[in-house]
Amino acid sequence: MATLYVLDVYDITGIGLVVTGKVEHGSLRIGMRGRAQGKLLEAKSIEVHHEQLAEAKEGDFVGVSVAVSSINQGLEGGSFLKKLFSGSGDLKFLQSLKGKRVEFI
């Protein structure tokens, strides 16, 4: 389990949606999932100081590439994410998380 305090959000060409923030509690690993405001997030990749990591530890400032899905599209047929979004609506949603905490499990 990990708590990520969201500092900023970017839409990076070739990578997608990236959330930057501080791991306040626990360890954040690739594949961990979180919920926020009716959406599901999955950590696709983690970067600390321009270095790709499989895990970020408490106190690390990270960039996390995330996949976003609505809750009503998850958990069908054993699959966590049925459909991924990458539109401007997801960027606006992620921007609404600035200054908030997201729990990943």
JSON list of C-alpha atoms in Angstrom, two decimals:
[
{"chain": "A", "resi": 1, "resn": "MET", "atom": "CA", "xyz": [0.00, 0.00, 0.00]},
{"chain": "A", "resi": 2, "resn": "ALA", "atom": "CA", "xyz": [1.18, 3.52, -0.75]},
{"chain": "A", "resi": 3, "resn": "THR", "atom": "CA", "xyz": [-0.06, 7.08, -0.39]},
{"chain": "A", "resi": 4, "resn": "LEU", "atom": "CA", "xyz": [0.90, 9.48, -3.18]},
{"chain": "A", "resi": 5, "resn": "TYR", "atom": "CA", "xyz": [0.53, 13.24, -2.63]},
{"chain": "A", "resi": 6, "resn": "VAL", "atom": "CA", "xyz": [-0.14, 14.66, -6.11]},
{"chain": "A", "resi": 7, "resn": "LEU", "atom": "CA", "xyz": [1.90, 17.75, -7.01]},
{"chain": "A", "resi": 8, "resn": "ASP", "atom": "CA", "xyz": [1.30, 18.08, -10.75]},
{"chain": "A", "resi": 9, "resn": "VAL", "atom": "CA", "xyz": [0.00, 16.32, -13.86]},
{"chain": "A", "resi": 10, "resn": "TYR", "atom": "CA", "xyz": [1.32, 16.19, -17.42]},
{"chain": "A", "resi": 11, "resn": "ASP", "atom": "CA", "xyz": [0.28, 14.74, -20.76]},
{"chain": "A", "resi": 12, "resn": "ILE", "atom": "CA", "xyz": [3.60, 13.69, -22.32]},
{"chain": "A", "resi": 13, "resn": "THR", "atom": "CA", "xyz": [3.76, 12.72, -25.99]},
{"chain": "A", "resi": 14, "resn": "GLY", "atom": "CA", "xyz": [4.79, 9.09, -26.36]},
{"chain": "A", "resi": 15, "resn": "ILE", "atom": "CA", "xyz": [4.23, 8.34, -22.66]},
{"chain": "A", "resi": 16, "resn": "GLY", "atom": "CA", "xyz": [0.72, 9.52, -21.85]},
{"chain": "A", "resi": 17, "resn": "LEU", "atom": "CA", "xyz": [-0.63, 10.83, -18.58]},
{"chain": "A", "resi": 18, "resn": "VAL", "atom": "CA", "xyz": [1.98, 11.34, -15.85]},
{"chain": "A", "resi": 19, "resn": "VAL", "atom": "CA", "xyz": [1.31, 12.27, -12.24]},
{"chain": "A", "resi": 20, "resn": "THR", "atom": "CA", "xyz": [4.15, 13.74, -10.19]},
{"chain": "A", "resi": 21, "resn": "GLY", "atom": "CA", "xyz": [4.18, 13.71, -6.44]},
{"chain": "A", "resi": 22, "resn": "LYS", "atom": "CA", "xyz": [5.66, 12.48, -3.20]},
{"chain": "A", "resi": 23, "resn": "VAL", "atom": "CA", "xyz": [5.25, 8.99, -1.80]},
{"chain": "A", "resi": 24, "resn": "GLU", "atom": "CA", "xyz": [4.13, 9.89, 1.72]},
{"chain": "A", "resi": 25, "resn": "HIS", "atom": "CA", "xyz": [3.58, 6.40, 3.05]},
{"chain": "A", "resi": 26, "resn": "GLY", "atom": "CA", "xyz": [4.56, 2.89, 2.01]},
{"chain": "A", "resi": 27, "resn": "SER", "atom": "CA", "xyz": [6.08, 1.79, -1.29]},
{"chain": "A", "resi": 28, "resn": "LEU", "atom": "CA", "xyz": [4.58, 2.44, -4.72]},
{"chain": "A", "resi": 29, "resn": "ARG", "atom": "CA", "xyz": [5.13, -0.34, -7.26]},
{"chain": "A", "resi": 30, "resn": "ILE", "atom": "CA", "xyz": [4.32, -0.76, -10.94]},
{"chain": "A", "resi": 31, "resn": "GLY", "atom": "CA", "xyz": [0.89, -2.36, -11.29]},
{"chain": "A", "resi": 32, "resn": "MET", "atom": "CA", "xyz": [-0.52, -0.95, -8.06]},
{"chain": "A", "resi": 33, "resn": "ARG", "atom": "CA", "xyz": [-4.04, 0.42, -8.35]},
{"chain": "A", "resi": 34, "resn": "GLY", "atom": "CA", "xyz": [-5.78, 3.38, -6.78]},
{"chain": "A", "resi": 35, "resn": "ARG", "atom": "CA", "xyz": [-9.20, 5.03, -6.75]},
{"chain": "A", "resi": 36, "resn": "ALA", "atom": "CA", "xyz": [-10.03, 8.69, -6.87]},
{"chain": "A", "resi": 37, "resn": "GLN", "atom": "CA", "xyz": [-13.28, 10.51, -7.57]},
{"chain": "A", "resi": 38, "resn": "GLY", "atom": "CA", "xyz": [-14.99, 7.58, -9.31]},
{"chain": "A", "resi": 39, "resn": "LYS", "atom": "CA", "xyz": [-11.99, 6.62, -11.44]},
{"chain": "A", "resi": 40, "resn": "LEU", "atom": "CA", "xyz": [-9.46, 3.80, -11.25]},
{"chain": "A", "resi": 41, "resn": "LEU", "atom": "CA", "xyz": [-5.74, 4.46, -11.71]},
{"chain": "A", "resi": 42, "resn": "GLU", "atom": "CA", "xyz": [-3.01, 1.93, -12.44]},
{"chain": "A", "resi": 43, "resn": "ALA", "atom": "CA", "xyz": [0.70, 2.73, -12.16]},
{"chain": "A", "resi": 44, "resn": "LYS", "atom": "CA", "xyz": [2.21, 1.75, -15.54]},
{"chain": "A", "resi": 45, "resn": "SER", "atom": "CA", "xyz": [5.74, 3.04, -14.86]},
{"chain": "A", "resi": 46, "resn": "ILE", "atom": "CA", "xyz": [7.62, 4.92, -12.13]},
{"chain": "A", "resi": 47, "resn": "GLU", "atom": "CA", "xyz": [10.53, 7.31, -12.51]},
{"chain": "A", "resi": 48, "resn": "VAL", "atom": "CA", "xyz": [12.69, 8.96, -9.85]},
{"chain": "A", "resi": 49, "resn": "HIS", "atom": "CA", "xyz": [15.31, 11.51, -10.95]},
{"chain": "A", "resi": 50, "resn": "HIS", "atom": "CA", "xyz": [15.13, 10.32, -14.60]},
{"chain": "A", "resi": 51, "resn": "GLU", "atom": "CA", "xyz": [15.67, 6.69, -13.55]},
{"chain": "A", "resi": 52, "resn": "GLN", "atom": "CA", "xyz": [13.02, 4.02, -14.22]},
{"chain": "A", "resi": 53, "resn": "LEU", "atom": "CA", "xyz": [12.19, 2.03, -11.09]},
{"chain": "A", "resi": 54, "resn": "ALA", "atom": "CA", "xyz": [9.94, -0.91, -10.27]},
{"chain": "A", "resi": 55, "resn": "GLU", "atom": "CA", "xyz": [9.31, 0.57, -6.81]},
{"chain": "A", "resi": 56, "resn": "ALA", "atom": "CA", "xyz": [9.43, 3.99, -5.15]},
{"chain": "A", "resi": 57, "resn": "LYS", "atom": "CA", "xyz": [9.81, 4.27, -1.39]},
{"chain": "A", "resi": 58, "resn": "GLU", "atom": "CA", "xyz": [8.40, 6.61, 1.22]},
{"chain": "A", "resi": 59, "resn": "GLY", "atom": "CA", "xyz": [9.85, 10.10, 0.79]},
{"chain": "A", "resi": 60, "resn": "ASP", "atom": "CA", "xyz": [10.63, 9.72, -2.93]},
{"chain": "A", "resi": 61, "resn": "PHE", "atom": "CA", "xyz": [9.45, 12.38, -5.38]},
{"chain": "A", "resi": 62, "resn": "VAL", "atom": "CA", "xyz": [8.21, 10.46, -8.40]},
{"chain": "A", "resi": 63, "resn": "GLY", "atom": "CA", "xyz": [6.73, 10.66, -11.85]},
{"chain": "A", "resi": 64, "resn": "VAL", "atom": "CA", "xyz": [4.13, 7.94, -12.40]},
{"chain": "A", "resi": 65, "resn": "SER", "atom": "CA", "xyz": [2.68, 7.09, -15.79]},
{"chain": "A", "resi": 66, "resn": "VAL", "atom": "CA", "xyz": [-0.93, 6.11, -15.12]},
{"chain": "A", "resi": 67, "resn": "ALA", "atom": "CA", "xyz": [-3.75, 4.37, -16.94]},
{"chain": "A", "resi": 68, "resn": "VAL", "atom": "CA", "xyz": [-7.21, 5.75, -16.12]},
{"chain": "A", "resi": 69, "resn": "SER", "atom": "CA", "xyz": [-10.57, 3.97, -16.27]},
{"chain": "A", "resi": 70, "resn": "SER", "atom": "CA", "xyz": [-14.02, 4.62, -14.87]},
{"chain": "A", "resi": 71, "resn": "ILE", "atom": "CA", "xyz": [-15.06, 2.36, -12.00]},
{"chain": "A", "resi": 72, "resn": "ASN", "atom": "CA", "xyz": [-18.02, 0.89, -13.91]},
{"chain": "A", "resi": 73, "resn": "GLN", "atom": "CA", "xyz": [-15.59, -0.46, -16.52]},
{"chain": "A", "resi": 74, "resn": "GLY", "atom": "CA", "xyz": [-13.30, -2.31, -14.15]},
{"chain": "A", "resi": 75, "resn": "LEU", "atom": "CA", "xyz": [-13.32, -5.85, -12.79]},
{"chain": "A", "resi": 76, "resn": "GLU", "atom": "CA", "xyz": [-15.09, -7.53, -15.70]},
{"chain": "A", "resi": 77, "resn": "GLY", "atom": "CA", "xyz": [-13.93, -11.02, -16.62]},
{"chain": "A", "resi": 78, "resn": "GLY", "atom": "CA", "xyz": [-11.04, -10.85, -14.15]},
{"chain": "A", "resi": 79, "resn": "SER", "atom": "CA", "xyz": [-9.57, -7.82, -15.91]},
{"chain": "A", "resi": 80, "resn": "PHE", "atom": "CA", "xyz": [-8.90, -4.70, -13.85]},
{"chain": "A", "resi": 81, "resn": "LEU", "atom": "CA", "xyz": [-9.16, -2.23, -16.72]},
{"chain": "A", "resi": 82, "resn": "LYS", "atom": "CA", "xyz": [-11.56, -2.97, -19.56]},
{"chain": "A", "resi": 83, "resn": "LYS", "atom": "CA", "xyz": [-10.94, 0.27, -21.42]},
{"chain": "A", "resi": 84, "resn": "LEU", "atom": "CA", "xyz": [-8.21, 2.86, -21.01]},
{"chain": "A", "resi": 85, "resn": "PHE", "atom": "CA", "xyz": [-8.80, 6.52, -21.71]},
{"chain": "A", "resi": 86, "resn": "SER", "atom": "CA", "xyz": [-6.30, 9.09, -22.89]},
{"chain": "A", "resi": 87, "resn": "GLY", "atom": "CA", "xyz": [-8.46, 12.07, -23.74]},
{"chain": "A", "resi": 88, "resn": "SER", "atom": "CA", "xyz": [-8.46, 15.60, -22.38]},
{"chain": "A", "resi": 89, "resn": "GLY", "atom": "CA", "xyz": [-11.17, 14.57, -19.91]},
{"chain": "A", "resi": 90, "resn": "ASP", "atom": "CA", "xyz": [-8.70, 12.32, -18.11]},
{"chain": "A", "resi": 91, "resn": "LEU", "atom": "CA", "xyz": [-6.10, 15.10, -18.01]},
{"chain": "A", "resi": 92, "resn": "LYS", "atom": "CA", "xyz": [-8.68, 17.42, -16.42]},
{"chain": "A", "resi": 93, "resn": "PHE", "atom": "CA", "xyz": [-9.65, 14.69, -13.97]},
{"chain": "A", "resi": 94, "resn": "LEU", "atom": "CA", "xyz": [-6.02, 14.12, -12.95]},
{"chain": "A", "resi": 95, "resn": "GLN", "atom": "CA", "xyz": [-5.45, 17.87, -12.63]},
{"chain": "A", "resi": 96, "resn": "SER", "atom": "CA", "xyz": [-8.31, 17.93, -10.11]},
{"chain": "A", "resi": 97, "resn": "LEU", "atom": "CA", "xyz": [-6.18, 15.65, -7.90]},
{"chain": "A", "resi": 98, "resn": "LYS", "atom": "CA", "xyz": [-3.43, 18.27, -7.42]},
{"chain": "A", "resi": 99, "resn": "GLY", "atom": "CA", "xyz": [-2.87, 18.80, -3.71]},
{"chain": "A", "resi": 100, "resn": "LYS", "atom": "CA", "xyz": [-4.74, 15.60, -2.83]},
{"chain": "A", "resi": 101, "resn": "ARG", "atom": "CA", "xyz": [-3.69, 12.14, -1.72]},
{"chain": "A", "resi": 102, "resn": "VAL", "atom": "CA", "xyz": [-4.32, 8.95, -3.68]},
{"chain": "A", "resi": 103, "resn": "GLU", "atom": "CA", "xyz": [-4.09, 5.54, -1.98]},
{"chain": "A", "resi": 104, "resn": "PHE", "atom": "CA", "xyz": [-2.61, 2.75, -4.11]},
{"chain": "A", "resi": 105, "resn": "ILE", "atom": "CA", "xyz": [-2.91, -0.93, -3.21]}
]
